[in-house]
Amino acid sequence: MRLKKKERQDILIKTIEENPFITDEELSKNLCVSIQTIRLDRLELAIPEVRERIKNVASQSYDDSVRTLALEEIIGEIIDINLDQSAISIFEVANEHVFKRSLIARGHYLFAQANSLCVALINAETALTARANVQYIRPVKINERVVAKAKVLEKENTKGRTIVEVESYVGNDLVFLGEFQMHRSN
Amino acid sequence: MRLKKKERQDILIKTIEENPFITDEELSKNLCVSIQTIRLDRLELAIPEVRERIKNVASQSYDDSVRTLALEEIIGEIIDINLDQSAISIFEVANEHVFKRSLIARGHYLFAQANSLCVALINAETALTARANVQYIRPVKINERVVAKAKVLEKENTKGRTIVEVESYVGNDLVFLGEFQMHRSN
DNA sequence: ACTACTACTAGTATCTGGTCTTAAAAATGG
DNA sequence: CCATTTTTAAGACCAGATACTAGTAGTAGT
C-alpha cells in the first residue's frame, strides 16, 4: 500500500496545484479516502488549508499587480548599462509572449525590449522615441532567451536626436535589428 | 447621527477597498463601533465577508492570468476589419502604459497596437512581421484614445511580403505613423 | 411628556472549514 | 502471527462569519 499512499499524495499535490480552492472534503471524495487521511497528507506535505491557500493566491496577485506594472516598465532585464553609450538586456520568451499556434514571439515584444533598452540608455529626464526602423531576421520561439545589445551611434545629431542601434541575439543568431531615433528633453 | 452613519460607511467602503483582507473585528476597532454595527453596514452596503472578498481577489487574479494572456494577444480593440484590405483598432492609454513622470505613453504600446492590427489584418495561417518603420509624431498622454487605421498598400510584393501602412490618431491629430512589411505563411 | 423611529449594541444558535489530540481499526510486511 | 504502517473515527476547540432576537440610547413630532 505504500505506493498507493505515495500515488495519492502525488495526485493530491497536483490537484491542489491546479485548483487551490478545493476543500478537504472535496479532496476526500475525489480520492476516496476519509477527510482525516487528507489532513494527514496535507500535514506530511506541509500544504496549508484552503483558506490559507486562497489567501496566498490573493495576496500574490496583489503583489503581482505591482510587479506587472513594474515589468511593463521595461520589457527584459537590463544586465549592463553605460549611459549614452551602450546597454544590454535579456528577455526570456514565455508563453504569454508567443502566438499560440506557432509558438513564435509576437513582434512587439522584441520591439518593446529594444525600445525600453533605448529609453533606459538615454541619460536625460525623459526620453521619447521619435522614429524606429526594425527588422525581424529570424523568428524567436518560446523559451528562447533574447539578448539585446544597444549601442549609441550618434549622441546628438543635427536635430538633437540620439541614434541608437540595437542588435538582438538568440545564442549566436541575430534575430532582430533596430535603429531608434530618440528624443531627449531636459 | 445620520451624517455619522453615512460617514462611517464611506470610510468602511474605502477601507475595505484598499484592504479587502480586513476582518469585521479589525474594522469595528478602527471605526470604534461594535462588530454588529459593522455587520449591519456590510449588509446594507452588500459587502461580502472577508473570506469571500479574499476569494474574489484570488479568483479574479486566476481569471486575470488568462485574461492577461488574451489581452496581450492584441493590444487595442479591433472595431473594423476587411481582411487583406484595411482595419481599425482603438487603444485606450491607461496608467500602466505610461511613463510615471511624464504620463506619456511608452512607445512600444503604440507599436504593439499597430503591429497586432497588421497581424490581424493578414488573411493567412500565420503572419509575422519582417520589417517595420515607425514614426512618433506627437506624444500620447494618459487617458487618450488612440485610433489606429491600417491599410494594405501592396498585398504581395516581389518578395511575397505584404506592405501595410498604419496611421494612429488621437482625435484629429496624427500621432503615429508606421509601415509594416508582413511575412505570410500557408 | 409620550410615542415612534432610527441607530446601535448584545447575546445566542448555527455554519464552514478547518486544527489538534487521542484512540481504535484495518492493511501490510516480514 | 505479530509489529508496524496506514487509515479512520471521535471530541474539543477556533476564526470569522450568518441569522435572528432583543434591548438600549437618542432624536423628532405632536
Short mmCIF file of C-alpha atoms (C1' of nucleotides) in Angstrom, two decimals:
data_model
loop_
_atom_site.label_atom_id
_atom_site.label_comp_id
_atom_site.label_asym_id
_atom_site.label_seq_id
_atom_site.Cartn_x
_atom_site.Cartn_y
_atom_site.Cartn_z
CA MET A 1 0.00 0.00 0.00
CA ARG A 2 2.98 2.33 0.29
CA LEU A 3 2.84 3.00 -3.41
CA LYS A 4 -0.78 3.81 -3.13
CA LYS A 5 -0.10 6.41 -0.48
CA LYS A 6 2.67 7.99 -2.48
CA GLU A 7 0.50 7.94 -5.54
CA ARG A 8 -2.41 9.55 -3.75
CA GLN A 9 -0.20 12.27 -2.37
CA ASP A 10 1.16 12.98 -5.83
CA ILE A 11 -2.35 13.35 -7.14
CA LEU A 12 -3.22 15.47 -4.13
CA ILE A 13 -0.38 17.86 -4.85
CA LYS A 14 -1.30 18.19 -8.49
CA THR A 15 -4.99 18.59 -7.74
CA ILE A 16 -4.35 21.37 -5.27
CA GLU A 17 -1.83 22.97 -7.56
CA GLU A 18 -4.31 23.27 -10.37
CA ASN A 19 -7.17 24.20 -8.08
CA PRO A 20 -6.08 25.76 -4.80
CA PHE A 21 -9.73 26.48 -3.98
CA ILE A 22 -10.61 22.84 -3.27
CA THR A 23 -11.61 21.84 0.27
CA ASP A 24 -10.50 18.78 2.20
CA GLU A 25 -14.00 17.39 1.91
CA GLU A 26 -13.97 17.59 -1.88
CA LEU A 27 -10.48 16.12 -1.96
CA SER A 28 -11.54 13.22 0.24
CA LYS A 29 -14.40 12.46 -2.13
CA ASN A 30 -12.17 12.71 -5.18
CA LEU A 31 -9.55 10.39 -3.75
CA CYS A 32 -11.97 8.06 -1.98
CA VAL A 33 -10.37 8.36 1.44
CA SER A 34 -11.56 9.88 4.67
CA ILE A 35 -11.16 13.54 5.39
CA GLN A 36 -8.68 12.68 8.12
CA THR A 37 -6.39 10.98 5.66
CA ILE A 38 -6.41 14.08 3.51
CA ARG A 39 -5.49 16.13 6.54
CA LEU A 40 -2.66 13.78 7.46
CA ASP A 41 -1.44 14.02 3.89
CA ARG A 42 -1.53 17.80 3.94
CA LEU A 43 0.30 17.71 7.24
CA GLU A 44 3.01 15.46 5.82
CA LEU A 45 3.28 17.52 2.65
CA ALA A 46 3.11 20.81 4.52
CA ILE A 47 0.19 22.02 2.44
CA PRO A 48 -1.84 24.71 4.20
CA GLU A 49 -5.62 24.70 4.48
CA VAL A 50 -7.92 26.04 1.76
CA ARG A 51 -8.34 29.47 3.28
CA GLU A 52 -4.61 29.94 3.57
CA ARG A 53 -4.12 28.77 0.00
CA ILE A 54 -6.74 31.18 -1.26
CA LYS A 55 -5.20 33.96 0.78
CA ASN A 56 -1.85 33.20 -0.77
CA VAL A 57 -3.23 33.36 -4.28
CA ALA A 58 -4.97 36.63 -3.43
CA SER A 59 -2.01 38.33 -1.83
CA GLN A 60 0.27 37.09 -4.56
CA SER A 61 -1.98 38.69 -7.13
CA TYR A 62 -1.93 41.81 -5.03
CA ASP A 63 1.83 41.93 -5.24
CA ASP A 64 1.67 40.90 -8.86
CA SER A 65 -0.43 43.88 -9.84
CA VAL A 66 2.51 45.97 -8.71
CA ARG A 67 5.02 43.66 -10.29
CA THR A 68 3.15 43.63 -13.57
CA LEU A 69 3.33 47.39 -13.81
CA ALA A 70 6.98 47.28 -12.94
CA LEU A 71 7.58 44.61 -15.55
CA GLU A 72 5.78 46.57 -18.20
CA GLU A 73 8.08 49.46 -17.48
CA ILE A 74 10.92 47.64 -19.07
CA ILE A 75 10.47 44.54 -21.14
CA GLY A 76 13.54 42.45 -20.44
CA GLU A 77 16.07 42.59 -17.66
CA ILE A 78 18.84 45.10 -18.06
CA ILE A 79 22.12 43.50 -17.13
CA ASP A 80 24.61 46.13 -18.21
CA ILE A 81 24.36 49.81 -18.92
CA ASN A 82 26.73 52.66 -19.78
CA LEU A 83 24.61 55.79 -20.07
CA ASP A 84 24.65 57.35 -23.52
CA GLN A 85 26.97 54.61 -24.71
CA SER A 86 25.70 51.04 -24.60
CA ALA A 87 23.39 48.67 -22.77
CA ILE A 88 22.40 45.02 -22.70
CA SER A 89 19.17 43.35 -21.65
CA ILE A 90 17.88 39.82 -21.55
CA PHE A 91 14.34 38.81 -22.31
CA GLU A 92 13.06 35.31 -21.82
CA VAL A 93 10.24 34.43 -24.20
CA ALA A 94 7.42 32.84 -22.19
CA ASN A 95 4.06 31.51 -23.29
CA GLU A 96 2.34 34.85 -22.81
CA HIS A 97 4.61 36.36 -25.45
CA VAL A 98 4.01 33.96 -28.30
CA PHE A 99 1.37 33.16 -30.88
CA LYS A 100 -0.47 30.12 -29.62
CA ARG A 101 -0.36 28.28 -32.91
CA SER A 102 3.21 28.80 -33.96
CA LEU A 103 4.80 29.47 -30.54
CA ILE A 104 6.71 32.30 -32.19
CA ALA A 105 7.21 35.50 -30.22
CA ARG A 106 4.98 38.40 -31.18
CA GLY A 107 6.93 41.12 -32.86
CA HIS A 108 6.02 43.83 -30.44
CA TYR A 109 7.80 42.12 -27.58
CA LEU A 110 11.11 42.21 -29.36
CA PHE A 111 10.38 45.79 -30.26
CA ALA A 112 9.47 46.57 -26.65
CA GLN A 113 12.68 45.05 -25.37
CA ALA A 114 14.77 47.07 -27.79
CA ASN A 115 12.73 50.22 -27.27
CA SER A 116 12.81 50.15 -23.50
CA LEU A 117 16.52 49.45 -23.61
CA CYS A 118 16.94 52.62 -25.66
CA VAL A 119 14.83 54.62 -23.21
CA ALA A 120 16.90 53.36 -20.30
CA LEU A 121 20.10 54.12 -22.13
CA ILE A 122 19.37 57.81 -22.60
CA ASN A 123 20.81 59.94 -19.83
CA ALA A 124 18.04 62.55 -19.68
CA GLU A 125 15.00 63.47 -17.65
CA THR A 126 12.72 61.94 -20.23
CA ALA A 127 13.49 60.06 -23.40
CA LEU A 128 10.91 59.51 -26.11
CA THR A 129 11.12 57.52 -29.27
CA ALA A 130 10.88 59.66 -32.39
CA ARG A 131 11.45 57.06 -35.06
CA ALA A 132 12.26 53.41 -35.29
CA ASN A 133 13.32 51.16 -38.09
CA VAL A 134 13.31 47.49 -37.26
CA GLN A 135 13.94 44.18 -38.97
CA TYR A 136 12.91 40.74 -37.83
CA ILE A 137 15.66 38.47 -39.09
CA ARG A 138 14.63 35.14 -37.65
CA PRO A 139 11.51 34.11 -35.70
CA VAL A 140 12.09 33.71 -31.99
CA LYS A 141 10.49 30.72 -30.31
CA ILE A 142 9.08 30.19 -26.87
CA ASN A 143 11.65 29.64 -24.08
CA GLU A 144 14.42 31.26 -26.06
CA ARG A 145 16.50 33.96 -24.38
CA VAL A 146 16.88 37.12 -26.36
CA VAL A 147 19.92 39.24 -25.63
CA ALA A 148 19.52 42.78 -26.88
CA LYS A 149 22.62 44.93 -27.31
CA ALA A 150 22.15 48.63 -27.74
CA LYS A 151 24.87 50.98 -28.95
CA VAL A 152 24.67 54.75 -29.31
CA LEU A 153 25.78 55.69 -32.81
CA GLU A 154 25.28 59.42 -32.54
CA LYS A 155 24.78 61.10 -29.20
CA GLU A 156 23.18 64.17 -30.70
CA ASN A 157 22.61 64.64 -34.38
CA THR A 158 21.69 67.86 -36.16
CA LYS A 159 18.11 67.56 -34.96
CA GLY A 160 19.20 66.90 -31.39
CA ARG A 161 18.24 63.27 -31.67
CA THR A 162 20.18 60.33 -30.32
CA ILE A 163 20.65 57.45 -32.71
CA VAL A 164 20.76 54.02 -31.11
CA GLU A 165 21.36 50.72 -32.81
CA VAL A 166 20.01 47.56 -31.25
CA GLU A 167 21.02 44.03 -32.15
CA SER A 168 19.16 41.16 -30.54
CA TYR A 169 20.57 37.67 -30.44
CA VAL A 170 19.42 34.19 -29.50
CA GLY A 171 22.70 32.42 -28.90
CA ASN A 172 24.83 33.42 -31.86
CA ASP A 173 21.89 34.10 -34.15
CA LEU A 174 20.99 37.65 -34.91
CA VAL A 175 17.21 37.69 -34.69
CA PHE A 176 16.31 41.36 -34.61
CA LEU A 177 17.87 44.59 -35.77
CA GLY A 178 16.67 48.06 -34.97
CA GLU A 179 17.65 51.67 -35.30
CA PHE A 180 15.97 54.08 -32.93
CA GLN A 181 15.94 57.85 -33.07
CA MET A 182 15.43 59.06 -29.55
CA HIS A 183 14.29 62.47 -28.46
CA ARG A 184 15.63 63.76 -25.16
CA SER A 185 14.20 66.54 -23.03
CA ASN A 186 15.78 68.41 -20.08
CA MET B 1 -26.35 60.92 13.91
CA ARG B 2 -27.34 60.28 10.30
CA LEU B 3 -24.25 62.00 9.00
CA LYS B 4 -22.07 59.95 11.24
CA LYS B 5 -23.51 56.74 9.86
CA LYS B 6 -23.09 57.81 6.25
CA GLU B 7 -19.59 58.96 7.00
CA ARG B 8 -18.67 55.73 8.70
CA GLN B 9 -19.99 53.69 5.82
CA ASP B 10 -17.99 55.78 3.37
CA ILE B 11 -14.87 55.13 5.37
CA LEU B 12 -15.81 51.47 5.60
CA ILE B 13 -16.08 51.18 1.83
CA LYS B 14 -12.75 52.88 1.26
CA THR B 15 -11.03 50.88 3.96
CA ILE B 16 -12.23 47.59 2.54
CA GLU B 17 -11.45 48.70 -0.98
CA GLU B 18 -7.84 49.37 -0.15
CA ASN B 19 -7.52 46.35 2.08
CA PRO B 20 -10.02 43.56 1.31
CA PHE B 21 -8.22 41.34 3.84
CA ILE B 22 -9.52 43.22 6.89
CA THR B 23 -11.90 41.40 9.27
CA ASP B 24 -15.05 42.77 10.88
CA GLU B 25 -13.31 42.76 14.22
CA GLU B 26 -10.49 44.95 12.97
CA LEU B 27 -12.98 47.22 11.25
CA SER B 28 -15.02 47.58 14.42
CA LYS B 29 -11.90 48.60 16.33
CA ASN B 30 -10.86 51.06 13.62
CA LEU B 31 -14.27 52.72 13.48
CA CYS B 32 -14.99 52.49 17.21
CA VAL B 33 -18.31 50.72 16.83
CA SER B 34 -19.47 47.26 17.74
CA ILE B 35 -18.87 44.32 15.46
CA GLN B 36 -22.62 44.09 14.90
CA THR B 37 -22.75 47.59 13.52
CA ILE B 38 -20.05 46.70 11.05
CA ARG B 39 -22.06 43.68 10.01
CA LEU B 40 -25.21 45.74 9.60
CA ASP B 41 -23.23 48.17 7.49
CA ARG B 42 -21.84 45.41 5.30
CA LEU B 43 -25.35 44.05 4.96
CA GLU B 44 -26.69 47.43 3.87
CA LEU B 45 -23.82 48.02 1.51
CA ALA B 46 -23.88 44.46 0.21
CA ILE B 47 -20.24 43.91 1.04
CA PRO B 48 -19.39 40.22 1.47
CA GLU B 49 -17.39 38.80 4.35
CA VAL B 50 -13.60 38.74 4.44
CA ARG B 51 -13.26 35.21 3.17
CA GLU B 52 -15.47 35.92 0.20
CA ARG B 53 -13.59 39.11 -0.54
CA ILE B 54 -10.28 37.29 -0.42
CA LYS B 55 -11.69 34.57 -2.62
CA ASN B 56 -12.81 37.19 -5.11
CA VAL B 57 -9.38 38.75 -5.25
CA ALA B 58 -7.88 35.30 -5.71
CA SER B 59 -10.23 34.09 -8.41
CA GLN B 60 -10.04 37.40 -10.19
CA SER B 61 -6.30 37.02 -10.41
CA TYR B 62 -6.89 33.47 -11.60
CA ASP B 63 -9.09 34.70 -14.40
CA ASP B 64 -6.75 37.59 -14.98
CA SER B 65 -3.84 35.33 -15.71
CA VAL B 66 -5.91 34.03 -18.59
CA ARG B 67 -7.31 37.41 -19.48
CA THR B 68 -3.87 38.96 -19.42
CA LEU B 69 -2.71 36.46 -21.97
CA ALA B 70 -5.74 37.17 -24.10
CA LEU B 71 -5.21 40.89 -23.80
CA GLU B 72 -1.60 40.64 -24.74
CA GLU B 73 -2.63 38.86 -27.89
CA ILE B 74 -3.86 42.05 -29.36
CA ILE B 75 -3.10 45.44 -27.93
CA GLY B 76 -6.16 47.54 -28.63
CA GLU B 77 -9.68 46.58 -29.54
CA ILE B 78 -10.31 45.86 -33.18
CA ILE B 79 -13.53 47.53 -34.28
CA ASP B 80 -13.45 47.02 -38.01
CA ILE B 81 -11.61 44.66 -40.29
CA ASN B 82 -11.55 43.82 -44.00
CA LEU B 83 -9.06 41.02 -44.47
CA ASP B 84 -6.10 41.95 -46.63
CA GLN B 85 -7.53 45.42 -47.07
CA SER B 86 -7.98 47.58 -44.01
CA ALA B 87 -8.61 47.50 -40.27
CA ILE B 88 -9.20 49.83 -37.35
CA SER B 89 -8.48 49.40 -33.67
CA ILE B 90 -8.88 51.54 -30.59
CA PHE B 91 -6.47 51.60 -27.70
CA GLU B 92 -7.13 53.50 -24.52
CA VAL B 93 -3.97 54.66 -22.81
CA ALA B 94 -4.17 53.74 -19.12
CA ASN B 95 -1.72 54.32 -16.31
CA GLU B 96 0.08 51.02 -16.88
CA HIS B 97 1.04 52.20 -20.34
CA VAL B 98 2.71 55.48 -19.50
CA PHE B 99 5.93 56.78 -18.04
CA LYS B 100 5.18 57.70 -14.44
CA ARG B 101 6.90 61.04 -14.58
CA SER B 102 5.62 62.43 -17.85
CA LEU B 103 2.38 60.39 -18.19
CA ILE B 104 3.29 59.89 -21.83
CA ALA B 105 2.58 56.52 -23.41
CA ARG B 106 5.56 54.24 -23.85
CA GLY B 107 6.43 53.89 -27.49
CA HIS B 108 6.13 50.15 -27.59
CA TYR B 109 2.41 50.25 -26.85
CA LEU B 110 1.67 52.32 -29.93
CA PHE B 111 3.92 49.98 -31.85
CA ALA B 112 2.12 46.97 -30.38
CA GLN B 113 -1.28 48.32 -31.32
CA ALA B 114 -0.19 48.95 -34.89
CA ASN B 115 1.70 45.68 -35.14
CA SER B 116 -1.08 43.50 -33.80
CA LEU B 117 -3.53 45.25 -36.09
CA CYS B 118 -1.30 44.28 -39.02
CA VAL B 119 -1.12 40.68 -37.82
CA ALA B 120 -4.89 40.50 -37.53
CA LEU B 121 -5.31 42.06 -40.94
CA ILE B 122 -3.36 39.39 -42.78
CA ASN B 123 -5.54 36.62 -44.11
CA ALA B 124 -3.11 33.75 -43.63
CA GLU B 125 -2.37 30.88 -41.26
CA THR B 126 0.39 32.83 -39.62
CA ALA B 127 1.59 36.34 -40.17
CA LEU B 128 4.94 37.55 -38.94
CA THR B 129 6.46 40.97 -39.02
CA ALA B 130 9.51 41.21 -41.22
CA ARG B 131 10.28 44.91 -41.06
CA ALA B 132 8.77 47.98 -39.53
CA ASN B 133 9.41 51.65 -39.94
CA VAL B 134 7.66 53.85 -37.46
CA GLN B 135 7.45 57.50 -36.55
CA TYR B 136 6.17 59.04 -33.35
CA ILE B 137 4.66 62.33 -34.42
CA ARG B 138 3.20 63.59 -31.17
CA PRO B 139 3.41 62.20 -27.62
CA VAL B 140 0.25 60.44 -26.48
CA LYS B 141 -0.90 61.15 -22.95
CA ILE B 142 -2.68 59.04 -20.41
CA ASN B 143 -6.44 58.58 -20.92
CA GLU B 144 -6.23 59.45 -24.60
CA ARG B 145 -7.86 57.10 -27.09
CA VAL B 146 -5.68 56.08 -29.95
CA VAL B 147 -7.42 55.06 -33.16
CA ALA B 148 -5.14 53.07 -35.43
CA LYS B 149 -6.07 52.72 -39.09
CA ALA B 150 -4.29 50.11 -41.13
CA LYS B 151 -4.35 49.97 -44.92
CA VAL B 152 -2.77 47.36 -47.15
CA LEU B 153 -0.65 49.12 -49.76
CA GLU B 154 0.66 46.03 -51.54
CA LYS B 155 -0.90 42.63 -51.00
CA GLU B 156 2.15 40.77 -52.21
CA ASN B 157 5.29 42.47 -53.39
CA THR B 158 8.18 40.89 -55.25
CA LYS B 159 9.43 39.25 -52.05
CA GLY B 160 5.98 37.93 -51.21
CA ARG B 161 5.62 40.47 -48.44
CA THR B 162 2.50 42.42 -47.62
CA ILE B 163 3.02 46.11 -47.07
CA VAL B 164 0.71 47.72 -44.52
CA GLU B 165 0.51 51.36 -43.61
CA VAL B 166 -0.79 52.33 -40.18
CA GLU B 167 -1.87 55.79 -39.12
CA SER B 168 -2.79 56.35 -35.50
CA TYR B 169 -4.84 59.30 -34.39
CA VAL B 170 -5.92 60.93 -31.17
CA GLY B 171 -8.94 62.90 -32.25
CA ASN B 172 -7.81 64.62 -35.44
CA ASP B 173 -4.14 64.56 -34.54
CA LEU B 174 -1.90 62.11 -36.29
CA VAL B 175 0.29 60.76 -33.50
CA PHE B 176 1.95 57.73 -35.01
CA LEU B 177 2.83 56.54 -38.47
CA GLY B 178 4.10 53.13 -39.39
CA GLU B 179 4.88 50.97 -42.37
CA PHE B 180 4.99 47.27 -41.77
CA GLN B 181 6.31 44.55 -44.04
CA MET B 182 4.48 41.40 -43.15
CA HIS B 183 5.50 37.86 -43.98
CA ARG B 184 2.70 35.37 -44.57
CA SER B 185 2.97 31.60 -44.43
CA ASN B 186 0.50 28.93 -45.64
"C1'" DA C 1 -44.39 64.21 28.23
"C1'" DC C 2 -45.48 60.34 25.45
"C1'" DT C 3 -44.79 57.98 21.24
"C1'" DA C 4 -42.48 56.48 17.07
"C1'" DC C 5 -38.42 55.78 14.83
"C1'" DT C 6 -33.57 55.19 13.81
"C1'" DA C 7 -29.13 53.76 15.19
"C1'" DC C 8 -26.52 50.96 17.82
"C1'" DT C 9 -25.29 47.06 20.92
"C1'" DA C 10 -25.60 42.45 22.93
"C1'" DG C 11 -26.29 37.64 23.03
"C1'" DT C 12 -27.30 33.13 21.26
"C1'" DA C 13 -27.54 29.44 17.91
"C1'" DT C 14 -25.62 27.80 13.77
"C1'" DC C 15 -22.33 27.14 9.83
"C1'" DT C 16 -17.88 26.17 7.36
"C1'" DG C 17 -13.56 24.60 7.21
"C1'" DG C 18 -10.53 23.85 9.46
"C1'" DT C 19 -6.61 22.44 13.98
"C1'" DC C 20 -5.05 19.35 17.49
"C1'" DT C 21 -5.27 15.23 20.15
"C1'" DT C 22 -6.29 10.57 21.35
"C1'" DA C 23 -7.52 6.19 20.04
"C1'" DA C 24 -9.10 2.41 17.62
"C1'" DA C 25 -9.50 -0.32 13.33
"C1'" DA C 26 -7.56 -2.06 9.05
"C1'" DA C 27 -3.95 -3.27 5.97
"C1'" DT C 28 0.58 -4.84 5.07
"C1'" DG C 29 5.38 -6.68 5.54
"C1'" DG C 30 8.30 -9.92 7.25
"C1'" DC D 1 1.06 -14.25 13.68
"C1'" DC D 2 2.80 -10.13 15.29
"C1'" DA D 3 4.69 -5.39 14.63
"C1'" DT D 4 4.35 -1.54 12.04
"C1'" DT D 5 2.23 1.47 8.98
"C1'" DT D 6 -1.83 3.48 7.28
"C1'" DT D 7 -6.35 4.86 7.74
"C1'" DT D 8 -10.46 6.18 10.03
"C1'" DA D 9 -13.09 7.93 13.89
"C1'" DA D 10 -14.42 10.94 17.63
"C1'" DG D 11 -14.20 15.00 20.53
"C1'" DA D 12 -12.81 19.59 21.83
"C1'" DC D 13 -11.76 23.92 20.04
"C1'" DC D 14 -11.06 28.12 16.86
"C1'" DA D 15 -11.90 32.03 13.41
"C1'" DG D 16 -14.97 34.50 11.12
"C1'" DA D 17 -18.66 34.69 9.88
"C1'" DT D 18 -24.67 34.42 9.20
"C1'" DA D 19 -29.22 34.79 11.09
"C1'" DC D 20 -32.15 36.01 14.50
"C1'" DT D 21 -33.99 38.11 18.82
"C1'" DA D 22 -34.00 41.62 22.00
"C1'" DG D 23 -32.77 45.56 24.40
"C1'" DT D 24 -30.99 50.48 24.81
"C1'" DA D 25 -29.96 55.36 23.57
"C1'" DG D 26 -31.05 59.40 21.25
"C1'" DT D 27 -33.85 62.27 18.39
"C1'" DA D 28 -38.15 64.28 16.30
"C1'" DG D 29 -43.06 65.01 16.04
"C1'" DT D 30 -47.22 66.11 18.03
#
